């Protein structure tokens, strides 16, 4: 024990402490060693923890527990503060998105507007849809919860109404979704009765022909041979004639079904009839005070129906300069016109969200049909005459049964405006063109989309099926091209640089000639394209 506990030198150390004026910094208690009667101190800190710790203590970089030294922190620089603020904002945004996903907002427009007013937000911003407004309301409620933690306000805004309040509202919404029918006029009932027998006969003949081409091997062989000849002509199309047709762009062109005539309509309001063999104007009338937006031939080529941006549709005989009938009733500009296959009725579409059916003989409006939520533009009759389809600026194509007045189906797939429509001669395929740069074929039997053609690099202004065979489809685009597509496999048969600028309309040739094309464009001309051995097809 004497070796473990050495005697302390208390008086000498006390004298040294008084001379130097320093005090001990350690506060270790005295330790009494075994076998000794005097208390001793433990070894020094440097000896206990090593010379490195002692050096750190001398330099001031080590603060012993219980010491009086104060911790010092360096200030953040400007970049670090900005990063810290950016990180905090990101965390708040993530939290807001999480809360927004849990918040259920109403779907009614009136309720959404009322909640936005309570929060002090605008009810609608420019370019917002109804879904965008609801999303903005959801984000606003999430920010209220995060910034102010005002959950009571959010709960009050999102409070569910009672059962008594919900019942009347549900009844109103249910009534708004139901189809509403009005009583047909006596003229409309008479028109439907006169149309029905003819549509049944044409449908019977069409189905008989289709069964023959399906079951008879000789008929199938003849059909394939005729199709091969048509494809050869369409591959060899060349410019036959070009004619300046108007002082302004020529927006529409249509070929006569039974005569060698072509009709054009321009933005000047003038409508002209041309002899296709000589490309000479044989009739010109100032049909509209504003732009002419569409023309349509009668089935027997005896008259022409036109429509314009002045809100009127007109019927013109080839022999008279005065219109046979002026069809007035639309409240906005007209988009399209189409003559019924029987030849007594005309359908028109308008920017007033409606399409209408007119009696040519009397000039009476037989039917005012709404059902579209925006401007209606494209229109086309089925070859039987029993069904009509209309397309609007929302990309919706509605199919209507004229005999019953019901909408039997609708097609939706275009992401842009439906600008043109045409029925195939088989009676169940519909072609449509849109400003989403695609042309689409729809199958009414299967009620689905048959094919999508990324046809042009700009909007598609017109689509037309081959009237005699139905073996080809042509499309006209604002990229200046007119393209020919084979219906069997949708292969591109020909790509014509039709006009210097926009190609605004197209059609197959007069007399239902599938080997001839007519186009019109923004360059104020219309052109005839023919195929065959001489490349002109007799249209020199």
CSV table of C-alpha atoms in Angstrom, one decimal, residues 44-493:
chain,number,residue,atom,x,y,z
A,44,UNK,CA,-3.6,14.2,-14.0
A,45,UNK,CA,-6.0,14.5,-16.9
A,46,UNK,CA,-3.1,14.4,-19.4
A,47,UNK,CA,-1.9,11.2,-18.0
A,48,UNK,CA,-5.5,9.7,-18.0
A,49,UNK,CA,-6.7,10.7,-21.5
A,50,UNK,CA,-3.4,11.1,-23.3
A,51,UNK,CA,-1.4,13.9,-24.6
A,52,UNK,CA,-3.7,14.6,-27.6
A,53,UNK,CA,-6.7,15.5,-25.4
A,54,UNK,CA,-4.4,17.7,-23.2
A,55,UNK,CA,-3.2,19.5,-26.4
A,56,UNK,CA,-6.8,20.0,-27.5
A,57,UNK,CA,-7.6,21.5,-24.1
A,58,UNK,CA,-4.7,23.9,-24.2
A,59,UNK,CA,-5.6,25.1,-27.7
A,60,UNK,CA,-9.3,25.7,-26.7
A,61,UNK,CA,-10.8,23.2,-29.1
A,62,UNK,CA,-12.0,20.9,-26.3
A,63,UNK,CA,-14.5,21.9,-23.7
A,64,UNK,CA,-14.7,19.7,-20.7
A,65,UNK,CA,-18.0,18.8,-19.2
A,66,UNK,CA,-19.1,21.3,-16.6
A,67,UNK,CA,-16.8,24.0,-18.0
A,68,UNK,CA,-17.6,27.6,-18.4
A,69,UNK,CA,-16.6,27.9,-22.2
A,70,UNK,CA,-19.3,28.9,-24.6
A,71,UNK,CA,-20.0,27.2,-27.9
A,72,UNK,CA,-19.6,29.4,-31.0
A,73,UNK,CA,-21.4,28.9,-34.4
A,74,UNK,CA,-20.5,30.4,-37.7
A,75,UNK,CA,-23.2,32.3,-39.7
A,76,UNK,CA,-24.6,30.7,-42.9
A,77,UNK,CA,-23.6,32.4,-46.1
A,78,UNK,CA,-26.2,33.7,-48.6
A,79,UNK,CA,-26.1,30.5,-50.8
A,80,UNK,CA,-26.7,28.2,-47.9
A,81,UNK,CA,-29.6,30.4,-46.7
A,82,UNK,CA,-31.2,30.3,-50.2
A,83,UNK,CA,-30.8,26.5,-50.3
A,84,UNK,CA,-32.3,26.2,-46.9
A,85,UNK,CA,-35.3,28.3,-47.9
A,86,UNK,CA,-35.7,26.3,-51.1
A,87,UNK,CA,-35.6,23.0,-49.3
A,88,UNK,CA,-38.2,24.3,-46.8
A,89,UNK,CA,-40.5,25.4,-49.7
A,90,UNK,CA,-40.1,22.0,-51.3
A,91,UNK,CA,-41.1,20.3,-48.1
A,92,UNK,CA,-44.2,22.5,-47.8
A,93,UNK,CA,-45.1,21.7,-51.4
A,94,UNK,CA,-44.8,18.0,-50.8
A,95,UNK,CA,-46.9,18.3,-47.7
A,96,UNK,CA,-49.5,20.4,-49.6
A,97,UNK,CA,-49.7,17.8,-52.4
A,98,UNK,CA,-50.2,15.0,-49.9
A,99,UNK,CA,-53.0,16.9,-48.1
A,100,UNK,CA,-54.5,17.8,-51.5
A,101,UNK,CA,-54.8,14.2,-52.5
A,102,UNK,CA,-56.8,13.5,-49.3
A,103,UNK,CA,-59.2,16.4,-49.8
A,104,UNK,CA,-62.4,15.6,-51.7
A,105,UNK,CA,-63.9,18.7,-53.4
A,106,UNK,CA,-67.4,18.9,-54.9
A,107,UNK,CA,-67.9,18.3,-58.6
A,108,UNK,CA,-70.8,20.8,-59.1
A,109,UNK,CA,-69.7,24.1,-60.8
A,110,UNK,CA,-71.8,26.2,-58.5
A,111,UNK,CA,-70.5,24.6,-55.3
A,112,UNK,CA,-66.9,25.0,-56.5
A,113,UNK,CA,-67.4,28.7,-57.3
A,114,UNK,CA,-69.0,29.3,-53.9
A,115,UNK,CA,-66.1,27.7,-52.1
A,116,UNK,CA,-63.5,29.7,-54.1
A,117,UNK,CA,-65.4,32.9,-53.3
A,118,UNK,CA,-65.3,32.1,-49.6
A,119,UNK,CA,-61.5,31.6,-49.8
A,120,UNK,CA,-61.1,34.9,-51.7
A,121,UNK,CA,-59.9,33.2,-54.9
A,122,UNK,CA,-61.1,34.0,-58.5
A,123,UNK,CA,-63.8,31.6,-59.7
A,124,UNK,CA,-62.3,31.0,-63.1
A,125,UNK,CA,-58.9,31.9,-64.7
A,126,UNK,CA,-58.3,32.3,-68.4
A,127,UNK,CA,-58.0,29.0,-70.2
A,128,UNK,CA,-59.1,26.9,-67.2
A,129,UNK,CA,-61.4,23.9,-67.6
A,130,UNK,CA,-63.8,22.6,-65.0
A,131,UNK,CA,-61.2,20.0,-63.9
A,132,UNK,CA,-58.5,22.7,-63.6
A,133,UNK,CA,-60.8,24.8,-61.4
A,134,UNK,CA,-61.5,21.9,-59.0
A,135,UNK,CA,-57.7,21.1,-58.8
A,136,UNK,CA,-57.0,24.8,-58.0
A,137,UNK,CA,-59.6,24.6,-55.2
A,138,UNK,CA,-58.1,21.5,-53.8
A,139,UNK,CA,-54.6,23.1,-53.7
A,140,UNK,CA,-56.0,26.2,-52.1
A,141,UNK,CA,-57.6,24.2,-49.3
A,142,UNK,CA,-54.4,22.3,-48.7
A,143,UNK,CA,-52.4,25.6,-48.4
A,144,UNK,CA,-55.0,26.9,-45.9
A,145,UNK,CA,-54.4,23.8,-43.8
A,146,UNK,CA,-50.6,24.1,-43.9
A,147,UNK,CA,-50.1,27.9,-43.6
A,148,UNK,CA,-52.8,28.7,-41.1
A,149,UNK,CA,-53.7,25.3,-39.8
A,150,UNK,CA,-57.3,26.4,-40.1
A,151,UNK,CA,-58.8,23.0,-40.2
A,152,UNK,CA,-62.1,24.2,-39.0
A,153,UNK,CA,-62.5,26.5,-42.1
A,154,UNK,CA,-61.6,23.6,-44.4
A,155,UNK,CA,-64.0,21.3,-42.6
A,156,UNK,CA,-66.8,23.8,-42.8
A,157,UNK,CA,-66.3,24.3,-46.5
A,158,UNK,CA,-66.2,20.6,-47.2
A,159,UNK,CA,-69.1,19.8,-44.9
A,160,UNK,CA,-71.4,17.3,-46.5
A,161,UNK,CA,-75.0,18.4,-46.9
A,162,UNK,CA,-77.8,16.5,-45.3
A,163,UNK,CA,-79.9,13.8,-46.9
A,164,UNK,CA,-82.7,16.3,-47.4
A,165,UNK,CA,-80.4,18.7,-49.2
A,166,UNK,CA,-78.9,16.0,-51.4
A,167,UNK,CA,-82.2,14.5,-52.6
A,168,UNK,CA,-83.5,17.6,-54.5
A,169,UNK,CA,-80.1,18.2,-56.0
A,170,UNK,CA,-79.8,14.6,-57.2
A,171,UNK,CA,-83.2,14.8,-58.8
A,172,UNK,CA,-82.2,18.0,-60.7
A,173,UNK,CA,-78.9,16.3,-61.9
A,174,UNK,CA,-80.9,13.2,-63.0
A,175,UNK,CA,-83.3,15.3,-64.9
A,176,UNK,CA,-80.5,17.2,-66.6
A,177,UNK,CA,-78.8,14.0,-67.9
A,178,UNK,CA,-82.0,12.6,-69.3
A,179,UNK,CA,-82.8,13.0,-73.0
A,180,UNK,CA,-85.7,15.3,-73.6
A,181,UNK,CA,-88.0,14.8,-76.6
A,182,UNK,CA,-90.4,17.3,-78.0
A,183,UNK,CA,-93.4,16.6,-80.1
A,184,UNK,CA,-92.7,16.5,-83.8
A,185,UNK,CA,-94.4,18.9,-86.1
A,186,UNK,CA,-96.9,17.6,-88.7
A,187,UNK,CA,-94.4,18.5,-91.5
A,188,UNK,CA,-91.6,16.4,-89.8
A,189,UNK,CA,-93.9,13.4,-89.3
A,190,UNK,CA,-94.9,13.6,-93.0
A,191,UNK,CA,-91.2,13.8,-94.0
A,192,UNK,CA,-90.3,10.8,-91.9
A,193,UNK,CA,-93.1,8.7,-93.4
A,194,UNK,CA,-92.0,9.7,-96.9
A,195,UNK,CA,-88.4,8.9,-96.2
A,196,UNK,CA,-88.8,5.5,-94.5
A,197,UNK,CA,-89.8,3.4,-97.5
A,198,UNK,CA,-87.0,4.6,-99.7
A,199,UNK,CA,-84.4,4.1,-97.0
A,200,UNK,CA,-85.6,0.5,-96.5
A,201,UNK,CA,-85.3,-0.3,-100.2
A,202,UNK,CA,-81.8,1.2,-100.5
A,203,UNK,CA,-80.6,-0.7,-97.4
A,204,UNK,CA,-82.0,-3.9,-98.9
A,205,UNK,CA,-80.2,-3.4,-102.2
A,206,UNK,CA,-76.9,-2.5,-100.4
A,207,UNK,CA,-77.0,-5.6,-98.2
A,208,UNK,CA,-77.8,-7.8,-101.2
A,209,UNK,CA,-74.8,-6.5,-103.0
A,210,UNK,CA,-72.5,-7.0,-99.9
A,211,UNK,CA,-73.7,-10.6,-99.6
A,212,UNK,CA,-73.0,-11.2,-103.2
A,213,UNK,CA,-69.4,-9.9,-102.9
A,214,UNK,CA,-69.0,-12.1,-99.8
A,215,UNK,CA,-70.4,-15.4,-101.2
A,216,UNK,CA,-70.0,-15.4,-105.0
A,217,UNK,CA,-66.4,-16.2,-106.1
A,218,UNK,CA,-66.9,-14.7,-109.5
A,219,UNK,CA,-68.2,-11.5,-108.0
A,220,UNK,CA,-65.3,-11.3,-105.6
A,221,UNK,CA,-62.9,-11.8,-108.5
A,222,UNK,CA,-64.5,-9.1,-110.6
A,223,UNK,CA,-64.4,-6.8,-107.5
A,224,UNK,CA,-60.7,-7.4,-107.0
A,225,UNK,CA,-59.9,-6.8,-110.7
A,226,UNK,CA,-61.8,-3.5,-110.7
A,227,UNK,CA,-60.0,-2.5,-107.5
A,228,UNK,CA,-56.6,-3.2,-109.1
A,229,UNK,CA,-57.5,-1.0,-112.0
A,230,UNK,CA,-58.6,1.8,-109.6
A,231,UNK,CA,-55.4,1.5,-107.6
A,232,UNK,CA,-53.3,1.7,-110.8
A,233,UNK,CA,-55.1,5.0,-111.8
A,234,UNK,CA,-54.7,6.5,-108.4
A,235,UNK,CA,-50.9,5.7,-108.3
A,236,UNK,CA,-50.4,7.4,-111.7
A,237,UNK,CA,-52.4,10.6,-110.9
A,238,UNK,CA,-51.0,13.7,-112.6
A,239,UNK,CA,-52.2,17.3,-112.9
A,240,UNK,CA,-54.7,17.5,-115.8
A,241,UNK,CA,-56.1,21.1,-115.4
A,242,UNK,CA,-55.7,24.1,-113.1
A,243,UNK,CA,-58.0,27.0,-113.1
A,244,UNK,CA,-58.2,30.3,-111.1
A,245,UNK,CA,-61.7,30.0,-109.5
A,246,UNK,CA,-62.1,33.0,-107.2
A,247,UNK,CA,-60.6,36.3,-106.1
A,248,UNK,CA,-60.3,34.8,-102.6
A,249,UNK,CA,-59.4,31.3,-101.3
A,250,UNK,CA,-61.6,28.4,-102.7
A,251,UNK,CA,-62.9,26.7,-99.6
A,252,UNK,CA,-65.0,23.9,-101.1
A,253,UNK,CA,-65.2,21.8,-104.3
A,254,UNK,CA,-67.7,19.0,-105.2
A,255,UNK,CA,-68.1,16.9,-108.3
A,256,UNK,CA,-71.5,16.2,-109.8
A,257,UNK,CA,-72.7,12.6,-109.4
A,258,UNK,CA,-74.3,12.2,-112.9
A,259,UNK,CA,-72.8,15.0,-115.0
A,260,UNK,CA,-69.3,16.1,-116.0
A,261,UNK,CA,-69.5,19.2,-113.8
A,262,UNK,CA,-67.6,20.6,-110.8
A,263,UNK,CA,-68.9,23.2,-108.3
A,264,UNK,CA,-66.6,25.5,-106.3
A,265,UNK,CA,-67.4,27.9,-103.4
A,266,UNK,CA,-65.0,30.7,-102.4
A,267,UNK,CA,-64.5,33.1,-99.6
A,268,UNK,CA,-65.9,35.9,-101.7
A,269,UNK,CA,-69.3,34.3,-101.4
A,270,UNK,CA,-69.4,33.3,-105.1
A,271,UNK,CA,-70.4,29.8,-106.2
A,272,UNK,CA,-69.4,28.6,-109.7
A,273,UNK,CA,-70.2,25.6,-111.8
A,274,UNK,CA,-67.4,24.3,-114.2
A,275,UNK,CA,-67.4,22.1,-117.2
A,276,UNK,CA,-64.8,19.5,-116.2
A,277,UNK,CA,-63.8,18.6,-119.7
A,278,UNK,CA,-62.9,22.1,-120.8
A,279,UNK,CA,-62.5,23.7,-117.3
A,280,UNK,CA,-64.9,26.5,-118.3
A,281,UNK,CA,-67.3,28.3,-116.0
A,282,UNK,CA,-70.9,27.8,-117.1
A,283,UNK,CA,-72.6,29.3,-114.1
A,284,UNK,CA,-71.6,31.9,-111.5
A,285,UNK,CA,-73.8,33.4,-108.7
A,286,UNK,CA,-73.1,35.6,-105.7
A,287,UNK,CA,-74.6,33.1,-103.3
A,288,UNK,CA,-73.7,34.6,-99.9
A,289,UNK,CA,-72.8,38.0,-98.5
A,290,UNK,CA,-70.0,36.4,-96.5
A,291,UNK,CA,-67.7,33.4,-97.1
A,292,UNK,CA,-69.1,30.3,-98.7
A,293,UNK,CA,-68.3,27.4,-96.3
A,294,UNK,CA,-69.8,24.4,-98.2
A,295,UNK,CA,-71.5,23.1,-101.3
A,296,UNK,CA,-73.4,19.9,-102.0
A,297,UNK,CA,-74.9,18.4,-105.2
A,298,UNK,CA,-78.3,16.8,-105.5
A,299,UNK,CA,-78.3,13.0,-106.3
A,300,UNK,CA,-79.4,13.7,-109.9
A,301,UNK,CA,-77.2,16.8,-110.3
A,302,UNK,CA,-80.2,19.0,-110.8
A,303,UNK,CA,-79.4,21.6,-108.1
A,304,UNK,CA,-76.8,22.7,-105.6
A,305,UNK,CA,-77.1,23.5,-101.9
A,306,UNK,CA,-74.7,26.0,-100.5
A,307,UNK,CA,-74.1,27.5,-97.0
A,308,UNK,CA,-72.1,30.5,-95.8
A,309,UNK,CA,-70.8,32.5,-92.9
A,310,UNK,CA,-73.8,34.8,-93.3
A,311,UNK,CA,-76.0,32.2,-91.5
A,312,UNK,CA,-78.0,31.2,-94.6
A,313,UNK,CA,-78.3,28.2,-96.8
A,314,UNK,CA,-79.4,28.4,-100.4
A,315,UNK,CA,-80.6,26.0,-103.1
A,316,UNK,CA,-79.7,26.8,-106.7
A,317,UNK,CA,-81.0,25.3,-109.9
A,318,UNK,CA,-78.6,25.1,-112.8
A,319,UNK,CA,-80.9,27.0,-115.1
A,320,UNK,CA,-81.9,29.9,-112.9
A,321,UNK,CA,-79.8,32.7,-111.4
A,322,UNK,CA,-82.2,33.2,-108.5
A,323,UNK,CA,-82.2,30.7,-105.6
A,324,UNK,CA,-85.0,28.2,-105.4
A,325,UNK,CA,-85.0,28.6,-101.6
A,326,UNK,CA,-83.3,30.5,-98.9
A,327,UNK,CA,-83.1,28.6,-95.7
A,328,UNK,CA,-82.9,31.0,-92.7
A,329,UNK,CA,-83.1,30.1,-89.1
A,330,UNK,CA,-79.6,29.5,-87.7
A,331,UNK,CA,-78.4,32.1,-85.3
A,332,UNK,CA,-74.7,31.9,-86.3
A,333,UNK,CA,-72.5,31.1,-89.2
A,334,UNK,CA,-73.0,27.8,-91.0
A,335,UNK,CA,-70.3,25.1,-91.1
A,336,UNK,CA,-71.5,22.5,-93.5
A,337,UNK,CA,-74.4,21.5,-95.8
A,338,UNK,CA,-75.4,18.1,-97.2
A,339,UNK,CA,-78.3,17.1,-99.5
A,340,UNK,CA,-80.3,14.0,-98.6
A,341,UNK,CA,-79.9,11.0,-100.9
A,342,UNK,CA,-83.5,11.3,-101.9
A,343,UNK,CA,-82.9,14.9,-103.0
A,344,UNK,CA,-85.8,16.7,-101.3
A,345,UNK,CA,-84.2,17.6,-97.9
A,346,UNK,CA,-81.0,19.4,-96.8
A,347,UNK,CA,-79.1,19.2,-93.5
A,348,UNK,CA,-77.1,22.1,-92.2
A,349,UNK,CA,-74.7,22.6,-89.3
A,350,UNK,CA,-74.0,25.8,-87.5
A,351,UNK,CA,-71.9,27.5,-84.8
A,352,UNK,CA,-75.1,27.9,-82.8
A,353,UNK,CA,-74.5,24.3,-81.5
A,354,UNK,CA,-77.4,22.8,-83.6
A,355,UNK,CA,-78.0,21.1,-86.9
A,356,UNK,CA,-81.2,21.5,-88.8
A,357,UNK,CA,-83.2,19.6,-91.4
A,358,UNK,CA,-85.0,21.6,-94.2
A,359,UNK,CA,-87.6,20.9,-96.8
A,360,UNK,CA,-86.3,22.2,-100.1
A,361,UNK,CA,-89.7,22.5,-101.8
A,362,UNK,CA,-91.3,24.6,-99.1
A,363,UNK,CA,-88.2,26.1,-97.4
A,364,UNK,CA,-89.6,25.0,-94.0
A,365,UNK,CA,-87.4,24.0,-91.1
A,366,UNK,CA,-88.5,20.5,-90.3
A,367,UNK,CA,-86.1,19.7,-87.4
A,368,UNK,CA,-83.9,21.7,-85.0
A,369,UNK,CA,-81.7,19.2,-83.3
A,370,UNK,CA,-79.4,20.2,-80.4
A,371,UNK,CA,-77.3,17.8,-78.4
A,372,UNK,CA,-73.8,19.2,-79.1
A,373,UNK,CA,-72.1,21.2,-76.5
A,374,UNK,CA,-70.2,23.5,-78.9
A,375,UNK,CA,-70.0,24.5,-82.6
A,376,UNK,CA,-71.2,21.9,-85.1
A,377,UNK,CA,-69.2,21.7,-88.4
A,378,UNK,CA,-69.0,18.4,-90.2
A,379,UNK,CA,-72.2,16.7,-91.6
A,380,UNK,CA,-72.7,13.7,-93.9
A,381,UNK,CA,-75.7,11.4,-94.9
A,382,UNK,CA,-75.5,7.7,-94.9
A,383,UNK,CA,-76.1,6.3,-98.5
A,384,UNK,CA,-79.4,4.8,-97.4
A,385,UNK,CA,-80.6,8.2,-96.1
A,386,UNK,CA,-81.8,6.9,-92.8
A,387,UNK,CA,-78.8,8.0,-90.7
A,388,UNK,CA,-76.9,11.3,-90.5
A,389,UNK,CA,-73.7,12.0,-88.6
A,390,UNK,CA,-72.5,15.4,-87.3
A,391,UNK,CA,-69.2,16.5,-85.8
A,392,UNK,CA,-68.4,19.3,-83.5
A,393,UNK,CA,-65.5,21.3,-82.2
A,394,UNK,CA,-65.2,19.2,-79.0
A,395,UNK,CA,-64.1,16.1,-81.1
A,396,UNK,CA,-67.5,14.4,-80.8
A,397,UNK,CA,-69.3,12.7,-83.7
A,398,UNK,CA,-73.0,12.0,-83.2
A,399,UNK,CA,-75.0,9.5,-85.2
A,400,UNK,CA,-78.7,10.3,-85.6
A,401,UNK,CA,-81.6,8.2,-86.9
A,402,UNK,CA,-83.7,10.7,-88.8
A,403,UNK,CA,-86.7,8.4,-88.9
A,404,UNK,CA,-87.0,8.3,-85.1
A,405,UNK,CA,-85.1,11.5,-84.1
A,406,UNK,CA,-82.9,9.6,-81.7
A,407,UNK,CA,-79.1,9.7,-81.3
A,408,UNK,CA,-78.2,6.1,-81.7
A,409,UNK,CA,-74.5,6.3,-81.1
A,410,UNK,CA,-71.5,8.7,-80.8
A,411,UNK,CA,-67.8,8.3,-81.5
A,412,UNK,CA,-65.1,10.1,-79.6
A,413,UNK,CA,-61.4,9.9,-80.2
A,414,UNK,CA,-60.2,13.1,-81.9
A,415,UNK,CA,-58.3,15.4,-79.6
A,416,UNK,CA,-59.3,18.4,-81.7
A,417,UNK,CA,-62.2,19.8,-83.8
A,418,UNK,CA,-64.0,17.5,-86.2
A,419,UNK,CA,-64.0,19.5,-89.5
A,420,UNK,CA,-65.2,17.0,-92.1
A,421,UNK,CA,-67.1,13.7,-92.4
A,422,UNK,CA,-68.0,11.3,-95.1
A,423,UNK,CA,-69.9,8.0,-95.2
A,424,UNK,CA,-68.6,4.9,-97.0
A,425,UNK,CA,-70.8,3.3,-99.6
A,426,UNK,CA,-71.0,0.2,-97.4
A,427,UNK,CA,-73.2,2.1,-95.0
A,428,UNK,CA,-71.3,1.4,-91.7
A,429,UNK,CA,-67.9,3.1,-92.1
A,430,UNK,CA,-67.5,6.8,-91.4
A,431,UNK,CA,-64.4,8.9,-92.1
A,432,UNK,CA,-63.5,12.0,-90.2
A,433,UNK,CA,-60.8,14.7,-90.3
A,434,UNK,CA,-59.7,16.9,-87.5
A,435,UNK,CA,-57.3,19.7,-86.6
A,436,UNK,CA,-55.4,17.1,-84.6
A,437,UNK,CA,-53.7,16.2,-87.9
A,438,UNK,CA,-55.4,12.8,-88.1
A,439,UNK,CA,-58.1,11.1,-90.2
A,440,UNK,CA,-60.0,8.3,-88.6
A,441,UNK,CA,-62.3,5.6,-89.8
A,442,UNK,CA,-65.1,4.4,-87.6
A,443,UNK,CA,-67.1,1.2,-87.7
A,444,UNK,CA,-70.7,1.6,-86.8
A,445,UNK,CA,-71.4,-2.1,-86.6
A,446,UNK,CA,-68.7,-2.7,-84.0
A,447,UNK,CA,-69.2,0.8,-82.6
A,448,UNK,CA,-65.5,1.4,-82.4
A,449,UNK,CA,-62.6,3.1,-84.1
A,450,UNK,CA,-61.4,1.1,-87.1
A,451,UNK,CA,-58.2,2.9,-87.9
A,452,UNK,CA,-56.2,6.1,-87.3
A,453,UNK,CA,-54.3,7.8,-90.1
A,454,UNK,CA,-51.6,10.3,-89.1
A,455,UNK,CA,-52.3,11.8,-92.5
A,456,UNK,CA,-50.9,15.3,-92.5
A,457,UNK,CA,-48.6,17.7,-90.7
A,458,UNK,CA,-51.4,20.2,-90.3
A,459,UNK,CA,-55.2,20.2,-89.9
A,460,UNK,CA,-57.3,18.0,-92.2
A,461,UNK,CA,-59.8,20.1,-94.1
A,462,UNK,CA,-61.6,17.4,-96.1
A,463,UNK,CA,-62.0,13.6,-96.4
A,464,UNK,CA,-63.8,11.7,-99.2
A,465,UNK,CA,-64.4,8.1,-99.9
A,466,UNK,CA,-64.3,6.7,-103.5
A,467,UNK,CA,-68.0,7.0,-104.5
A,468,UNK,CA,-68.2,4.1,-107.0
A,469,UNK,CA,-66.1,1.4,-105.3
A,470,UNK,CA,-65.2,2.6,-101.8
A,471,UNK,CA,-61.7,1.2,-102.3
A,472,UNK,CA,-59.8,4.5,-101.5
A,473,UNK,CA,-60.0,7.5,-99.2
A,474,UNK,CA,-58.5,10.9,-100.0
A,475,UNK,CA,-57.6,13.6,-97.4
A,476,UNK,CA,-56.8,17.3,-98.0
A,477,UNK,CA,-54.6,19.1,-95.4
A,478,UNK,CA,-53.5,22.6,-94.7
A,479,UNK,CA,-49.9,21.4,-95.4
A,480,UNK,CA,-50.8,21.8,-99.1
A,481,UNK,CA,-51.0,18.1,-99.8
A,482,UNK,CA,-53.7,15.7,-101.0
A,483,UNK,CA,-53.1,12.1,-100.1
A,484,UNK,CA,-54.7,8.9,-101.4
A,485,UNK,CA,-55.1,5.9,-99.1
A,486,UNK,CA,-56.1,2.4,-99.9
A,487,UNK,CA,-59.0,1.2,-97.8
A,488,UNK,CA,-58.0,-2.4,-97.6
A,489,UNK,CA,-54.7,-2.0,-95.8
A,490,UNK,CA,-54.5,1.8,-95.4
A,491,UNK,CA,-51.4,2.0,-97.6
A,492,UNK,CA,-50.5,5.4,-99.1
A,493,UNK,CA,-51.2,5.2,-102.8
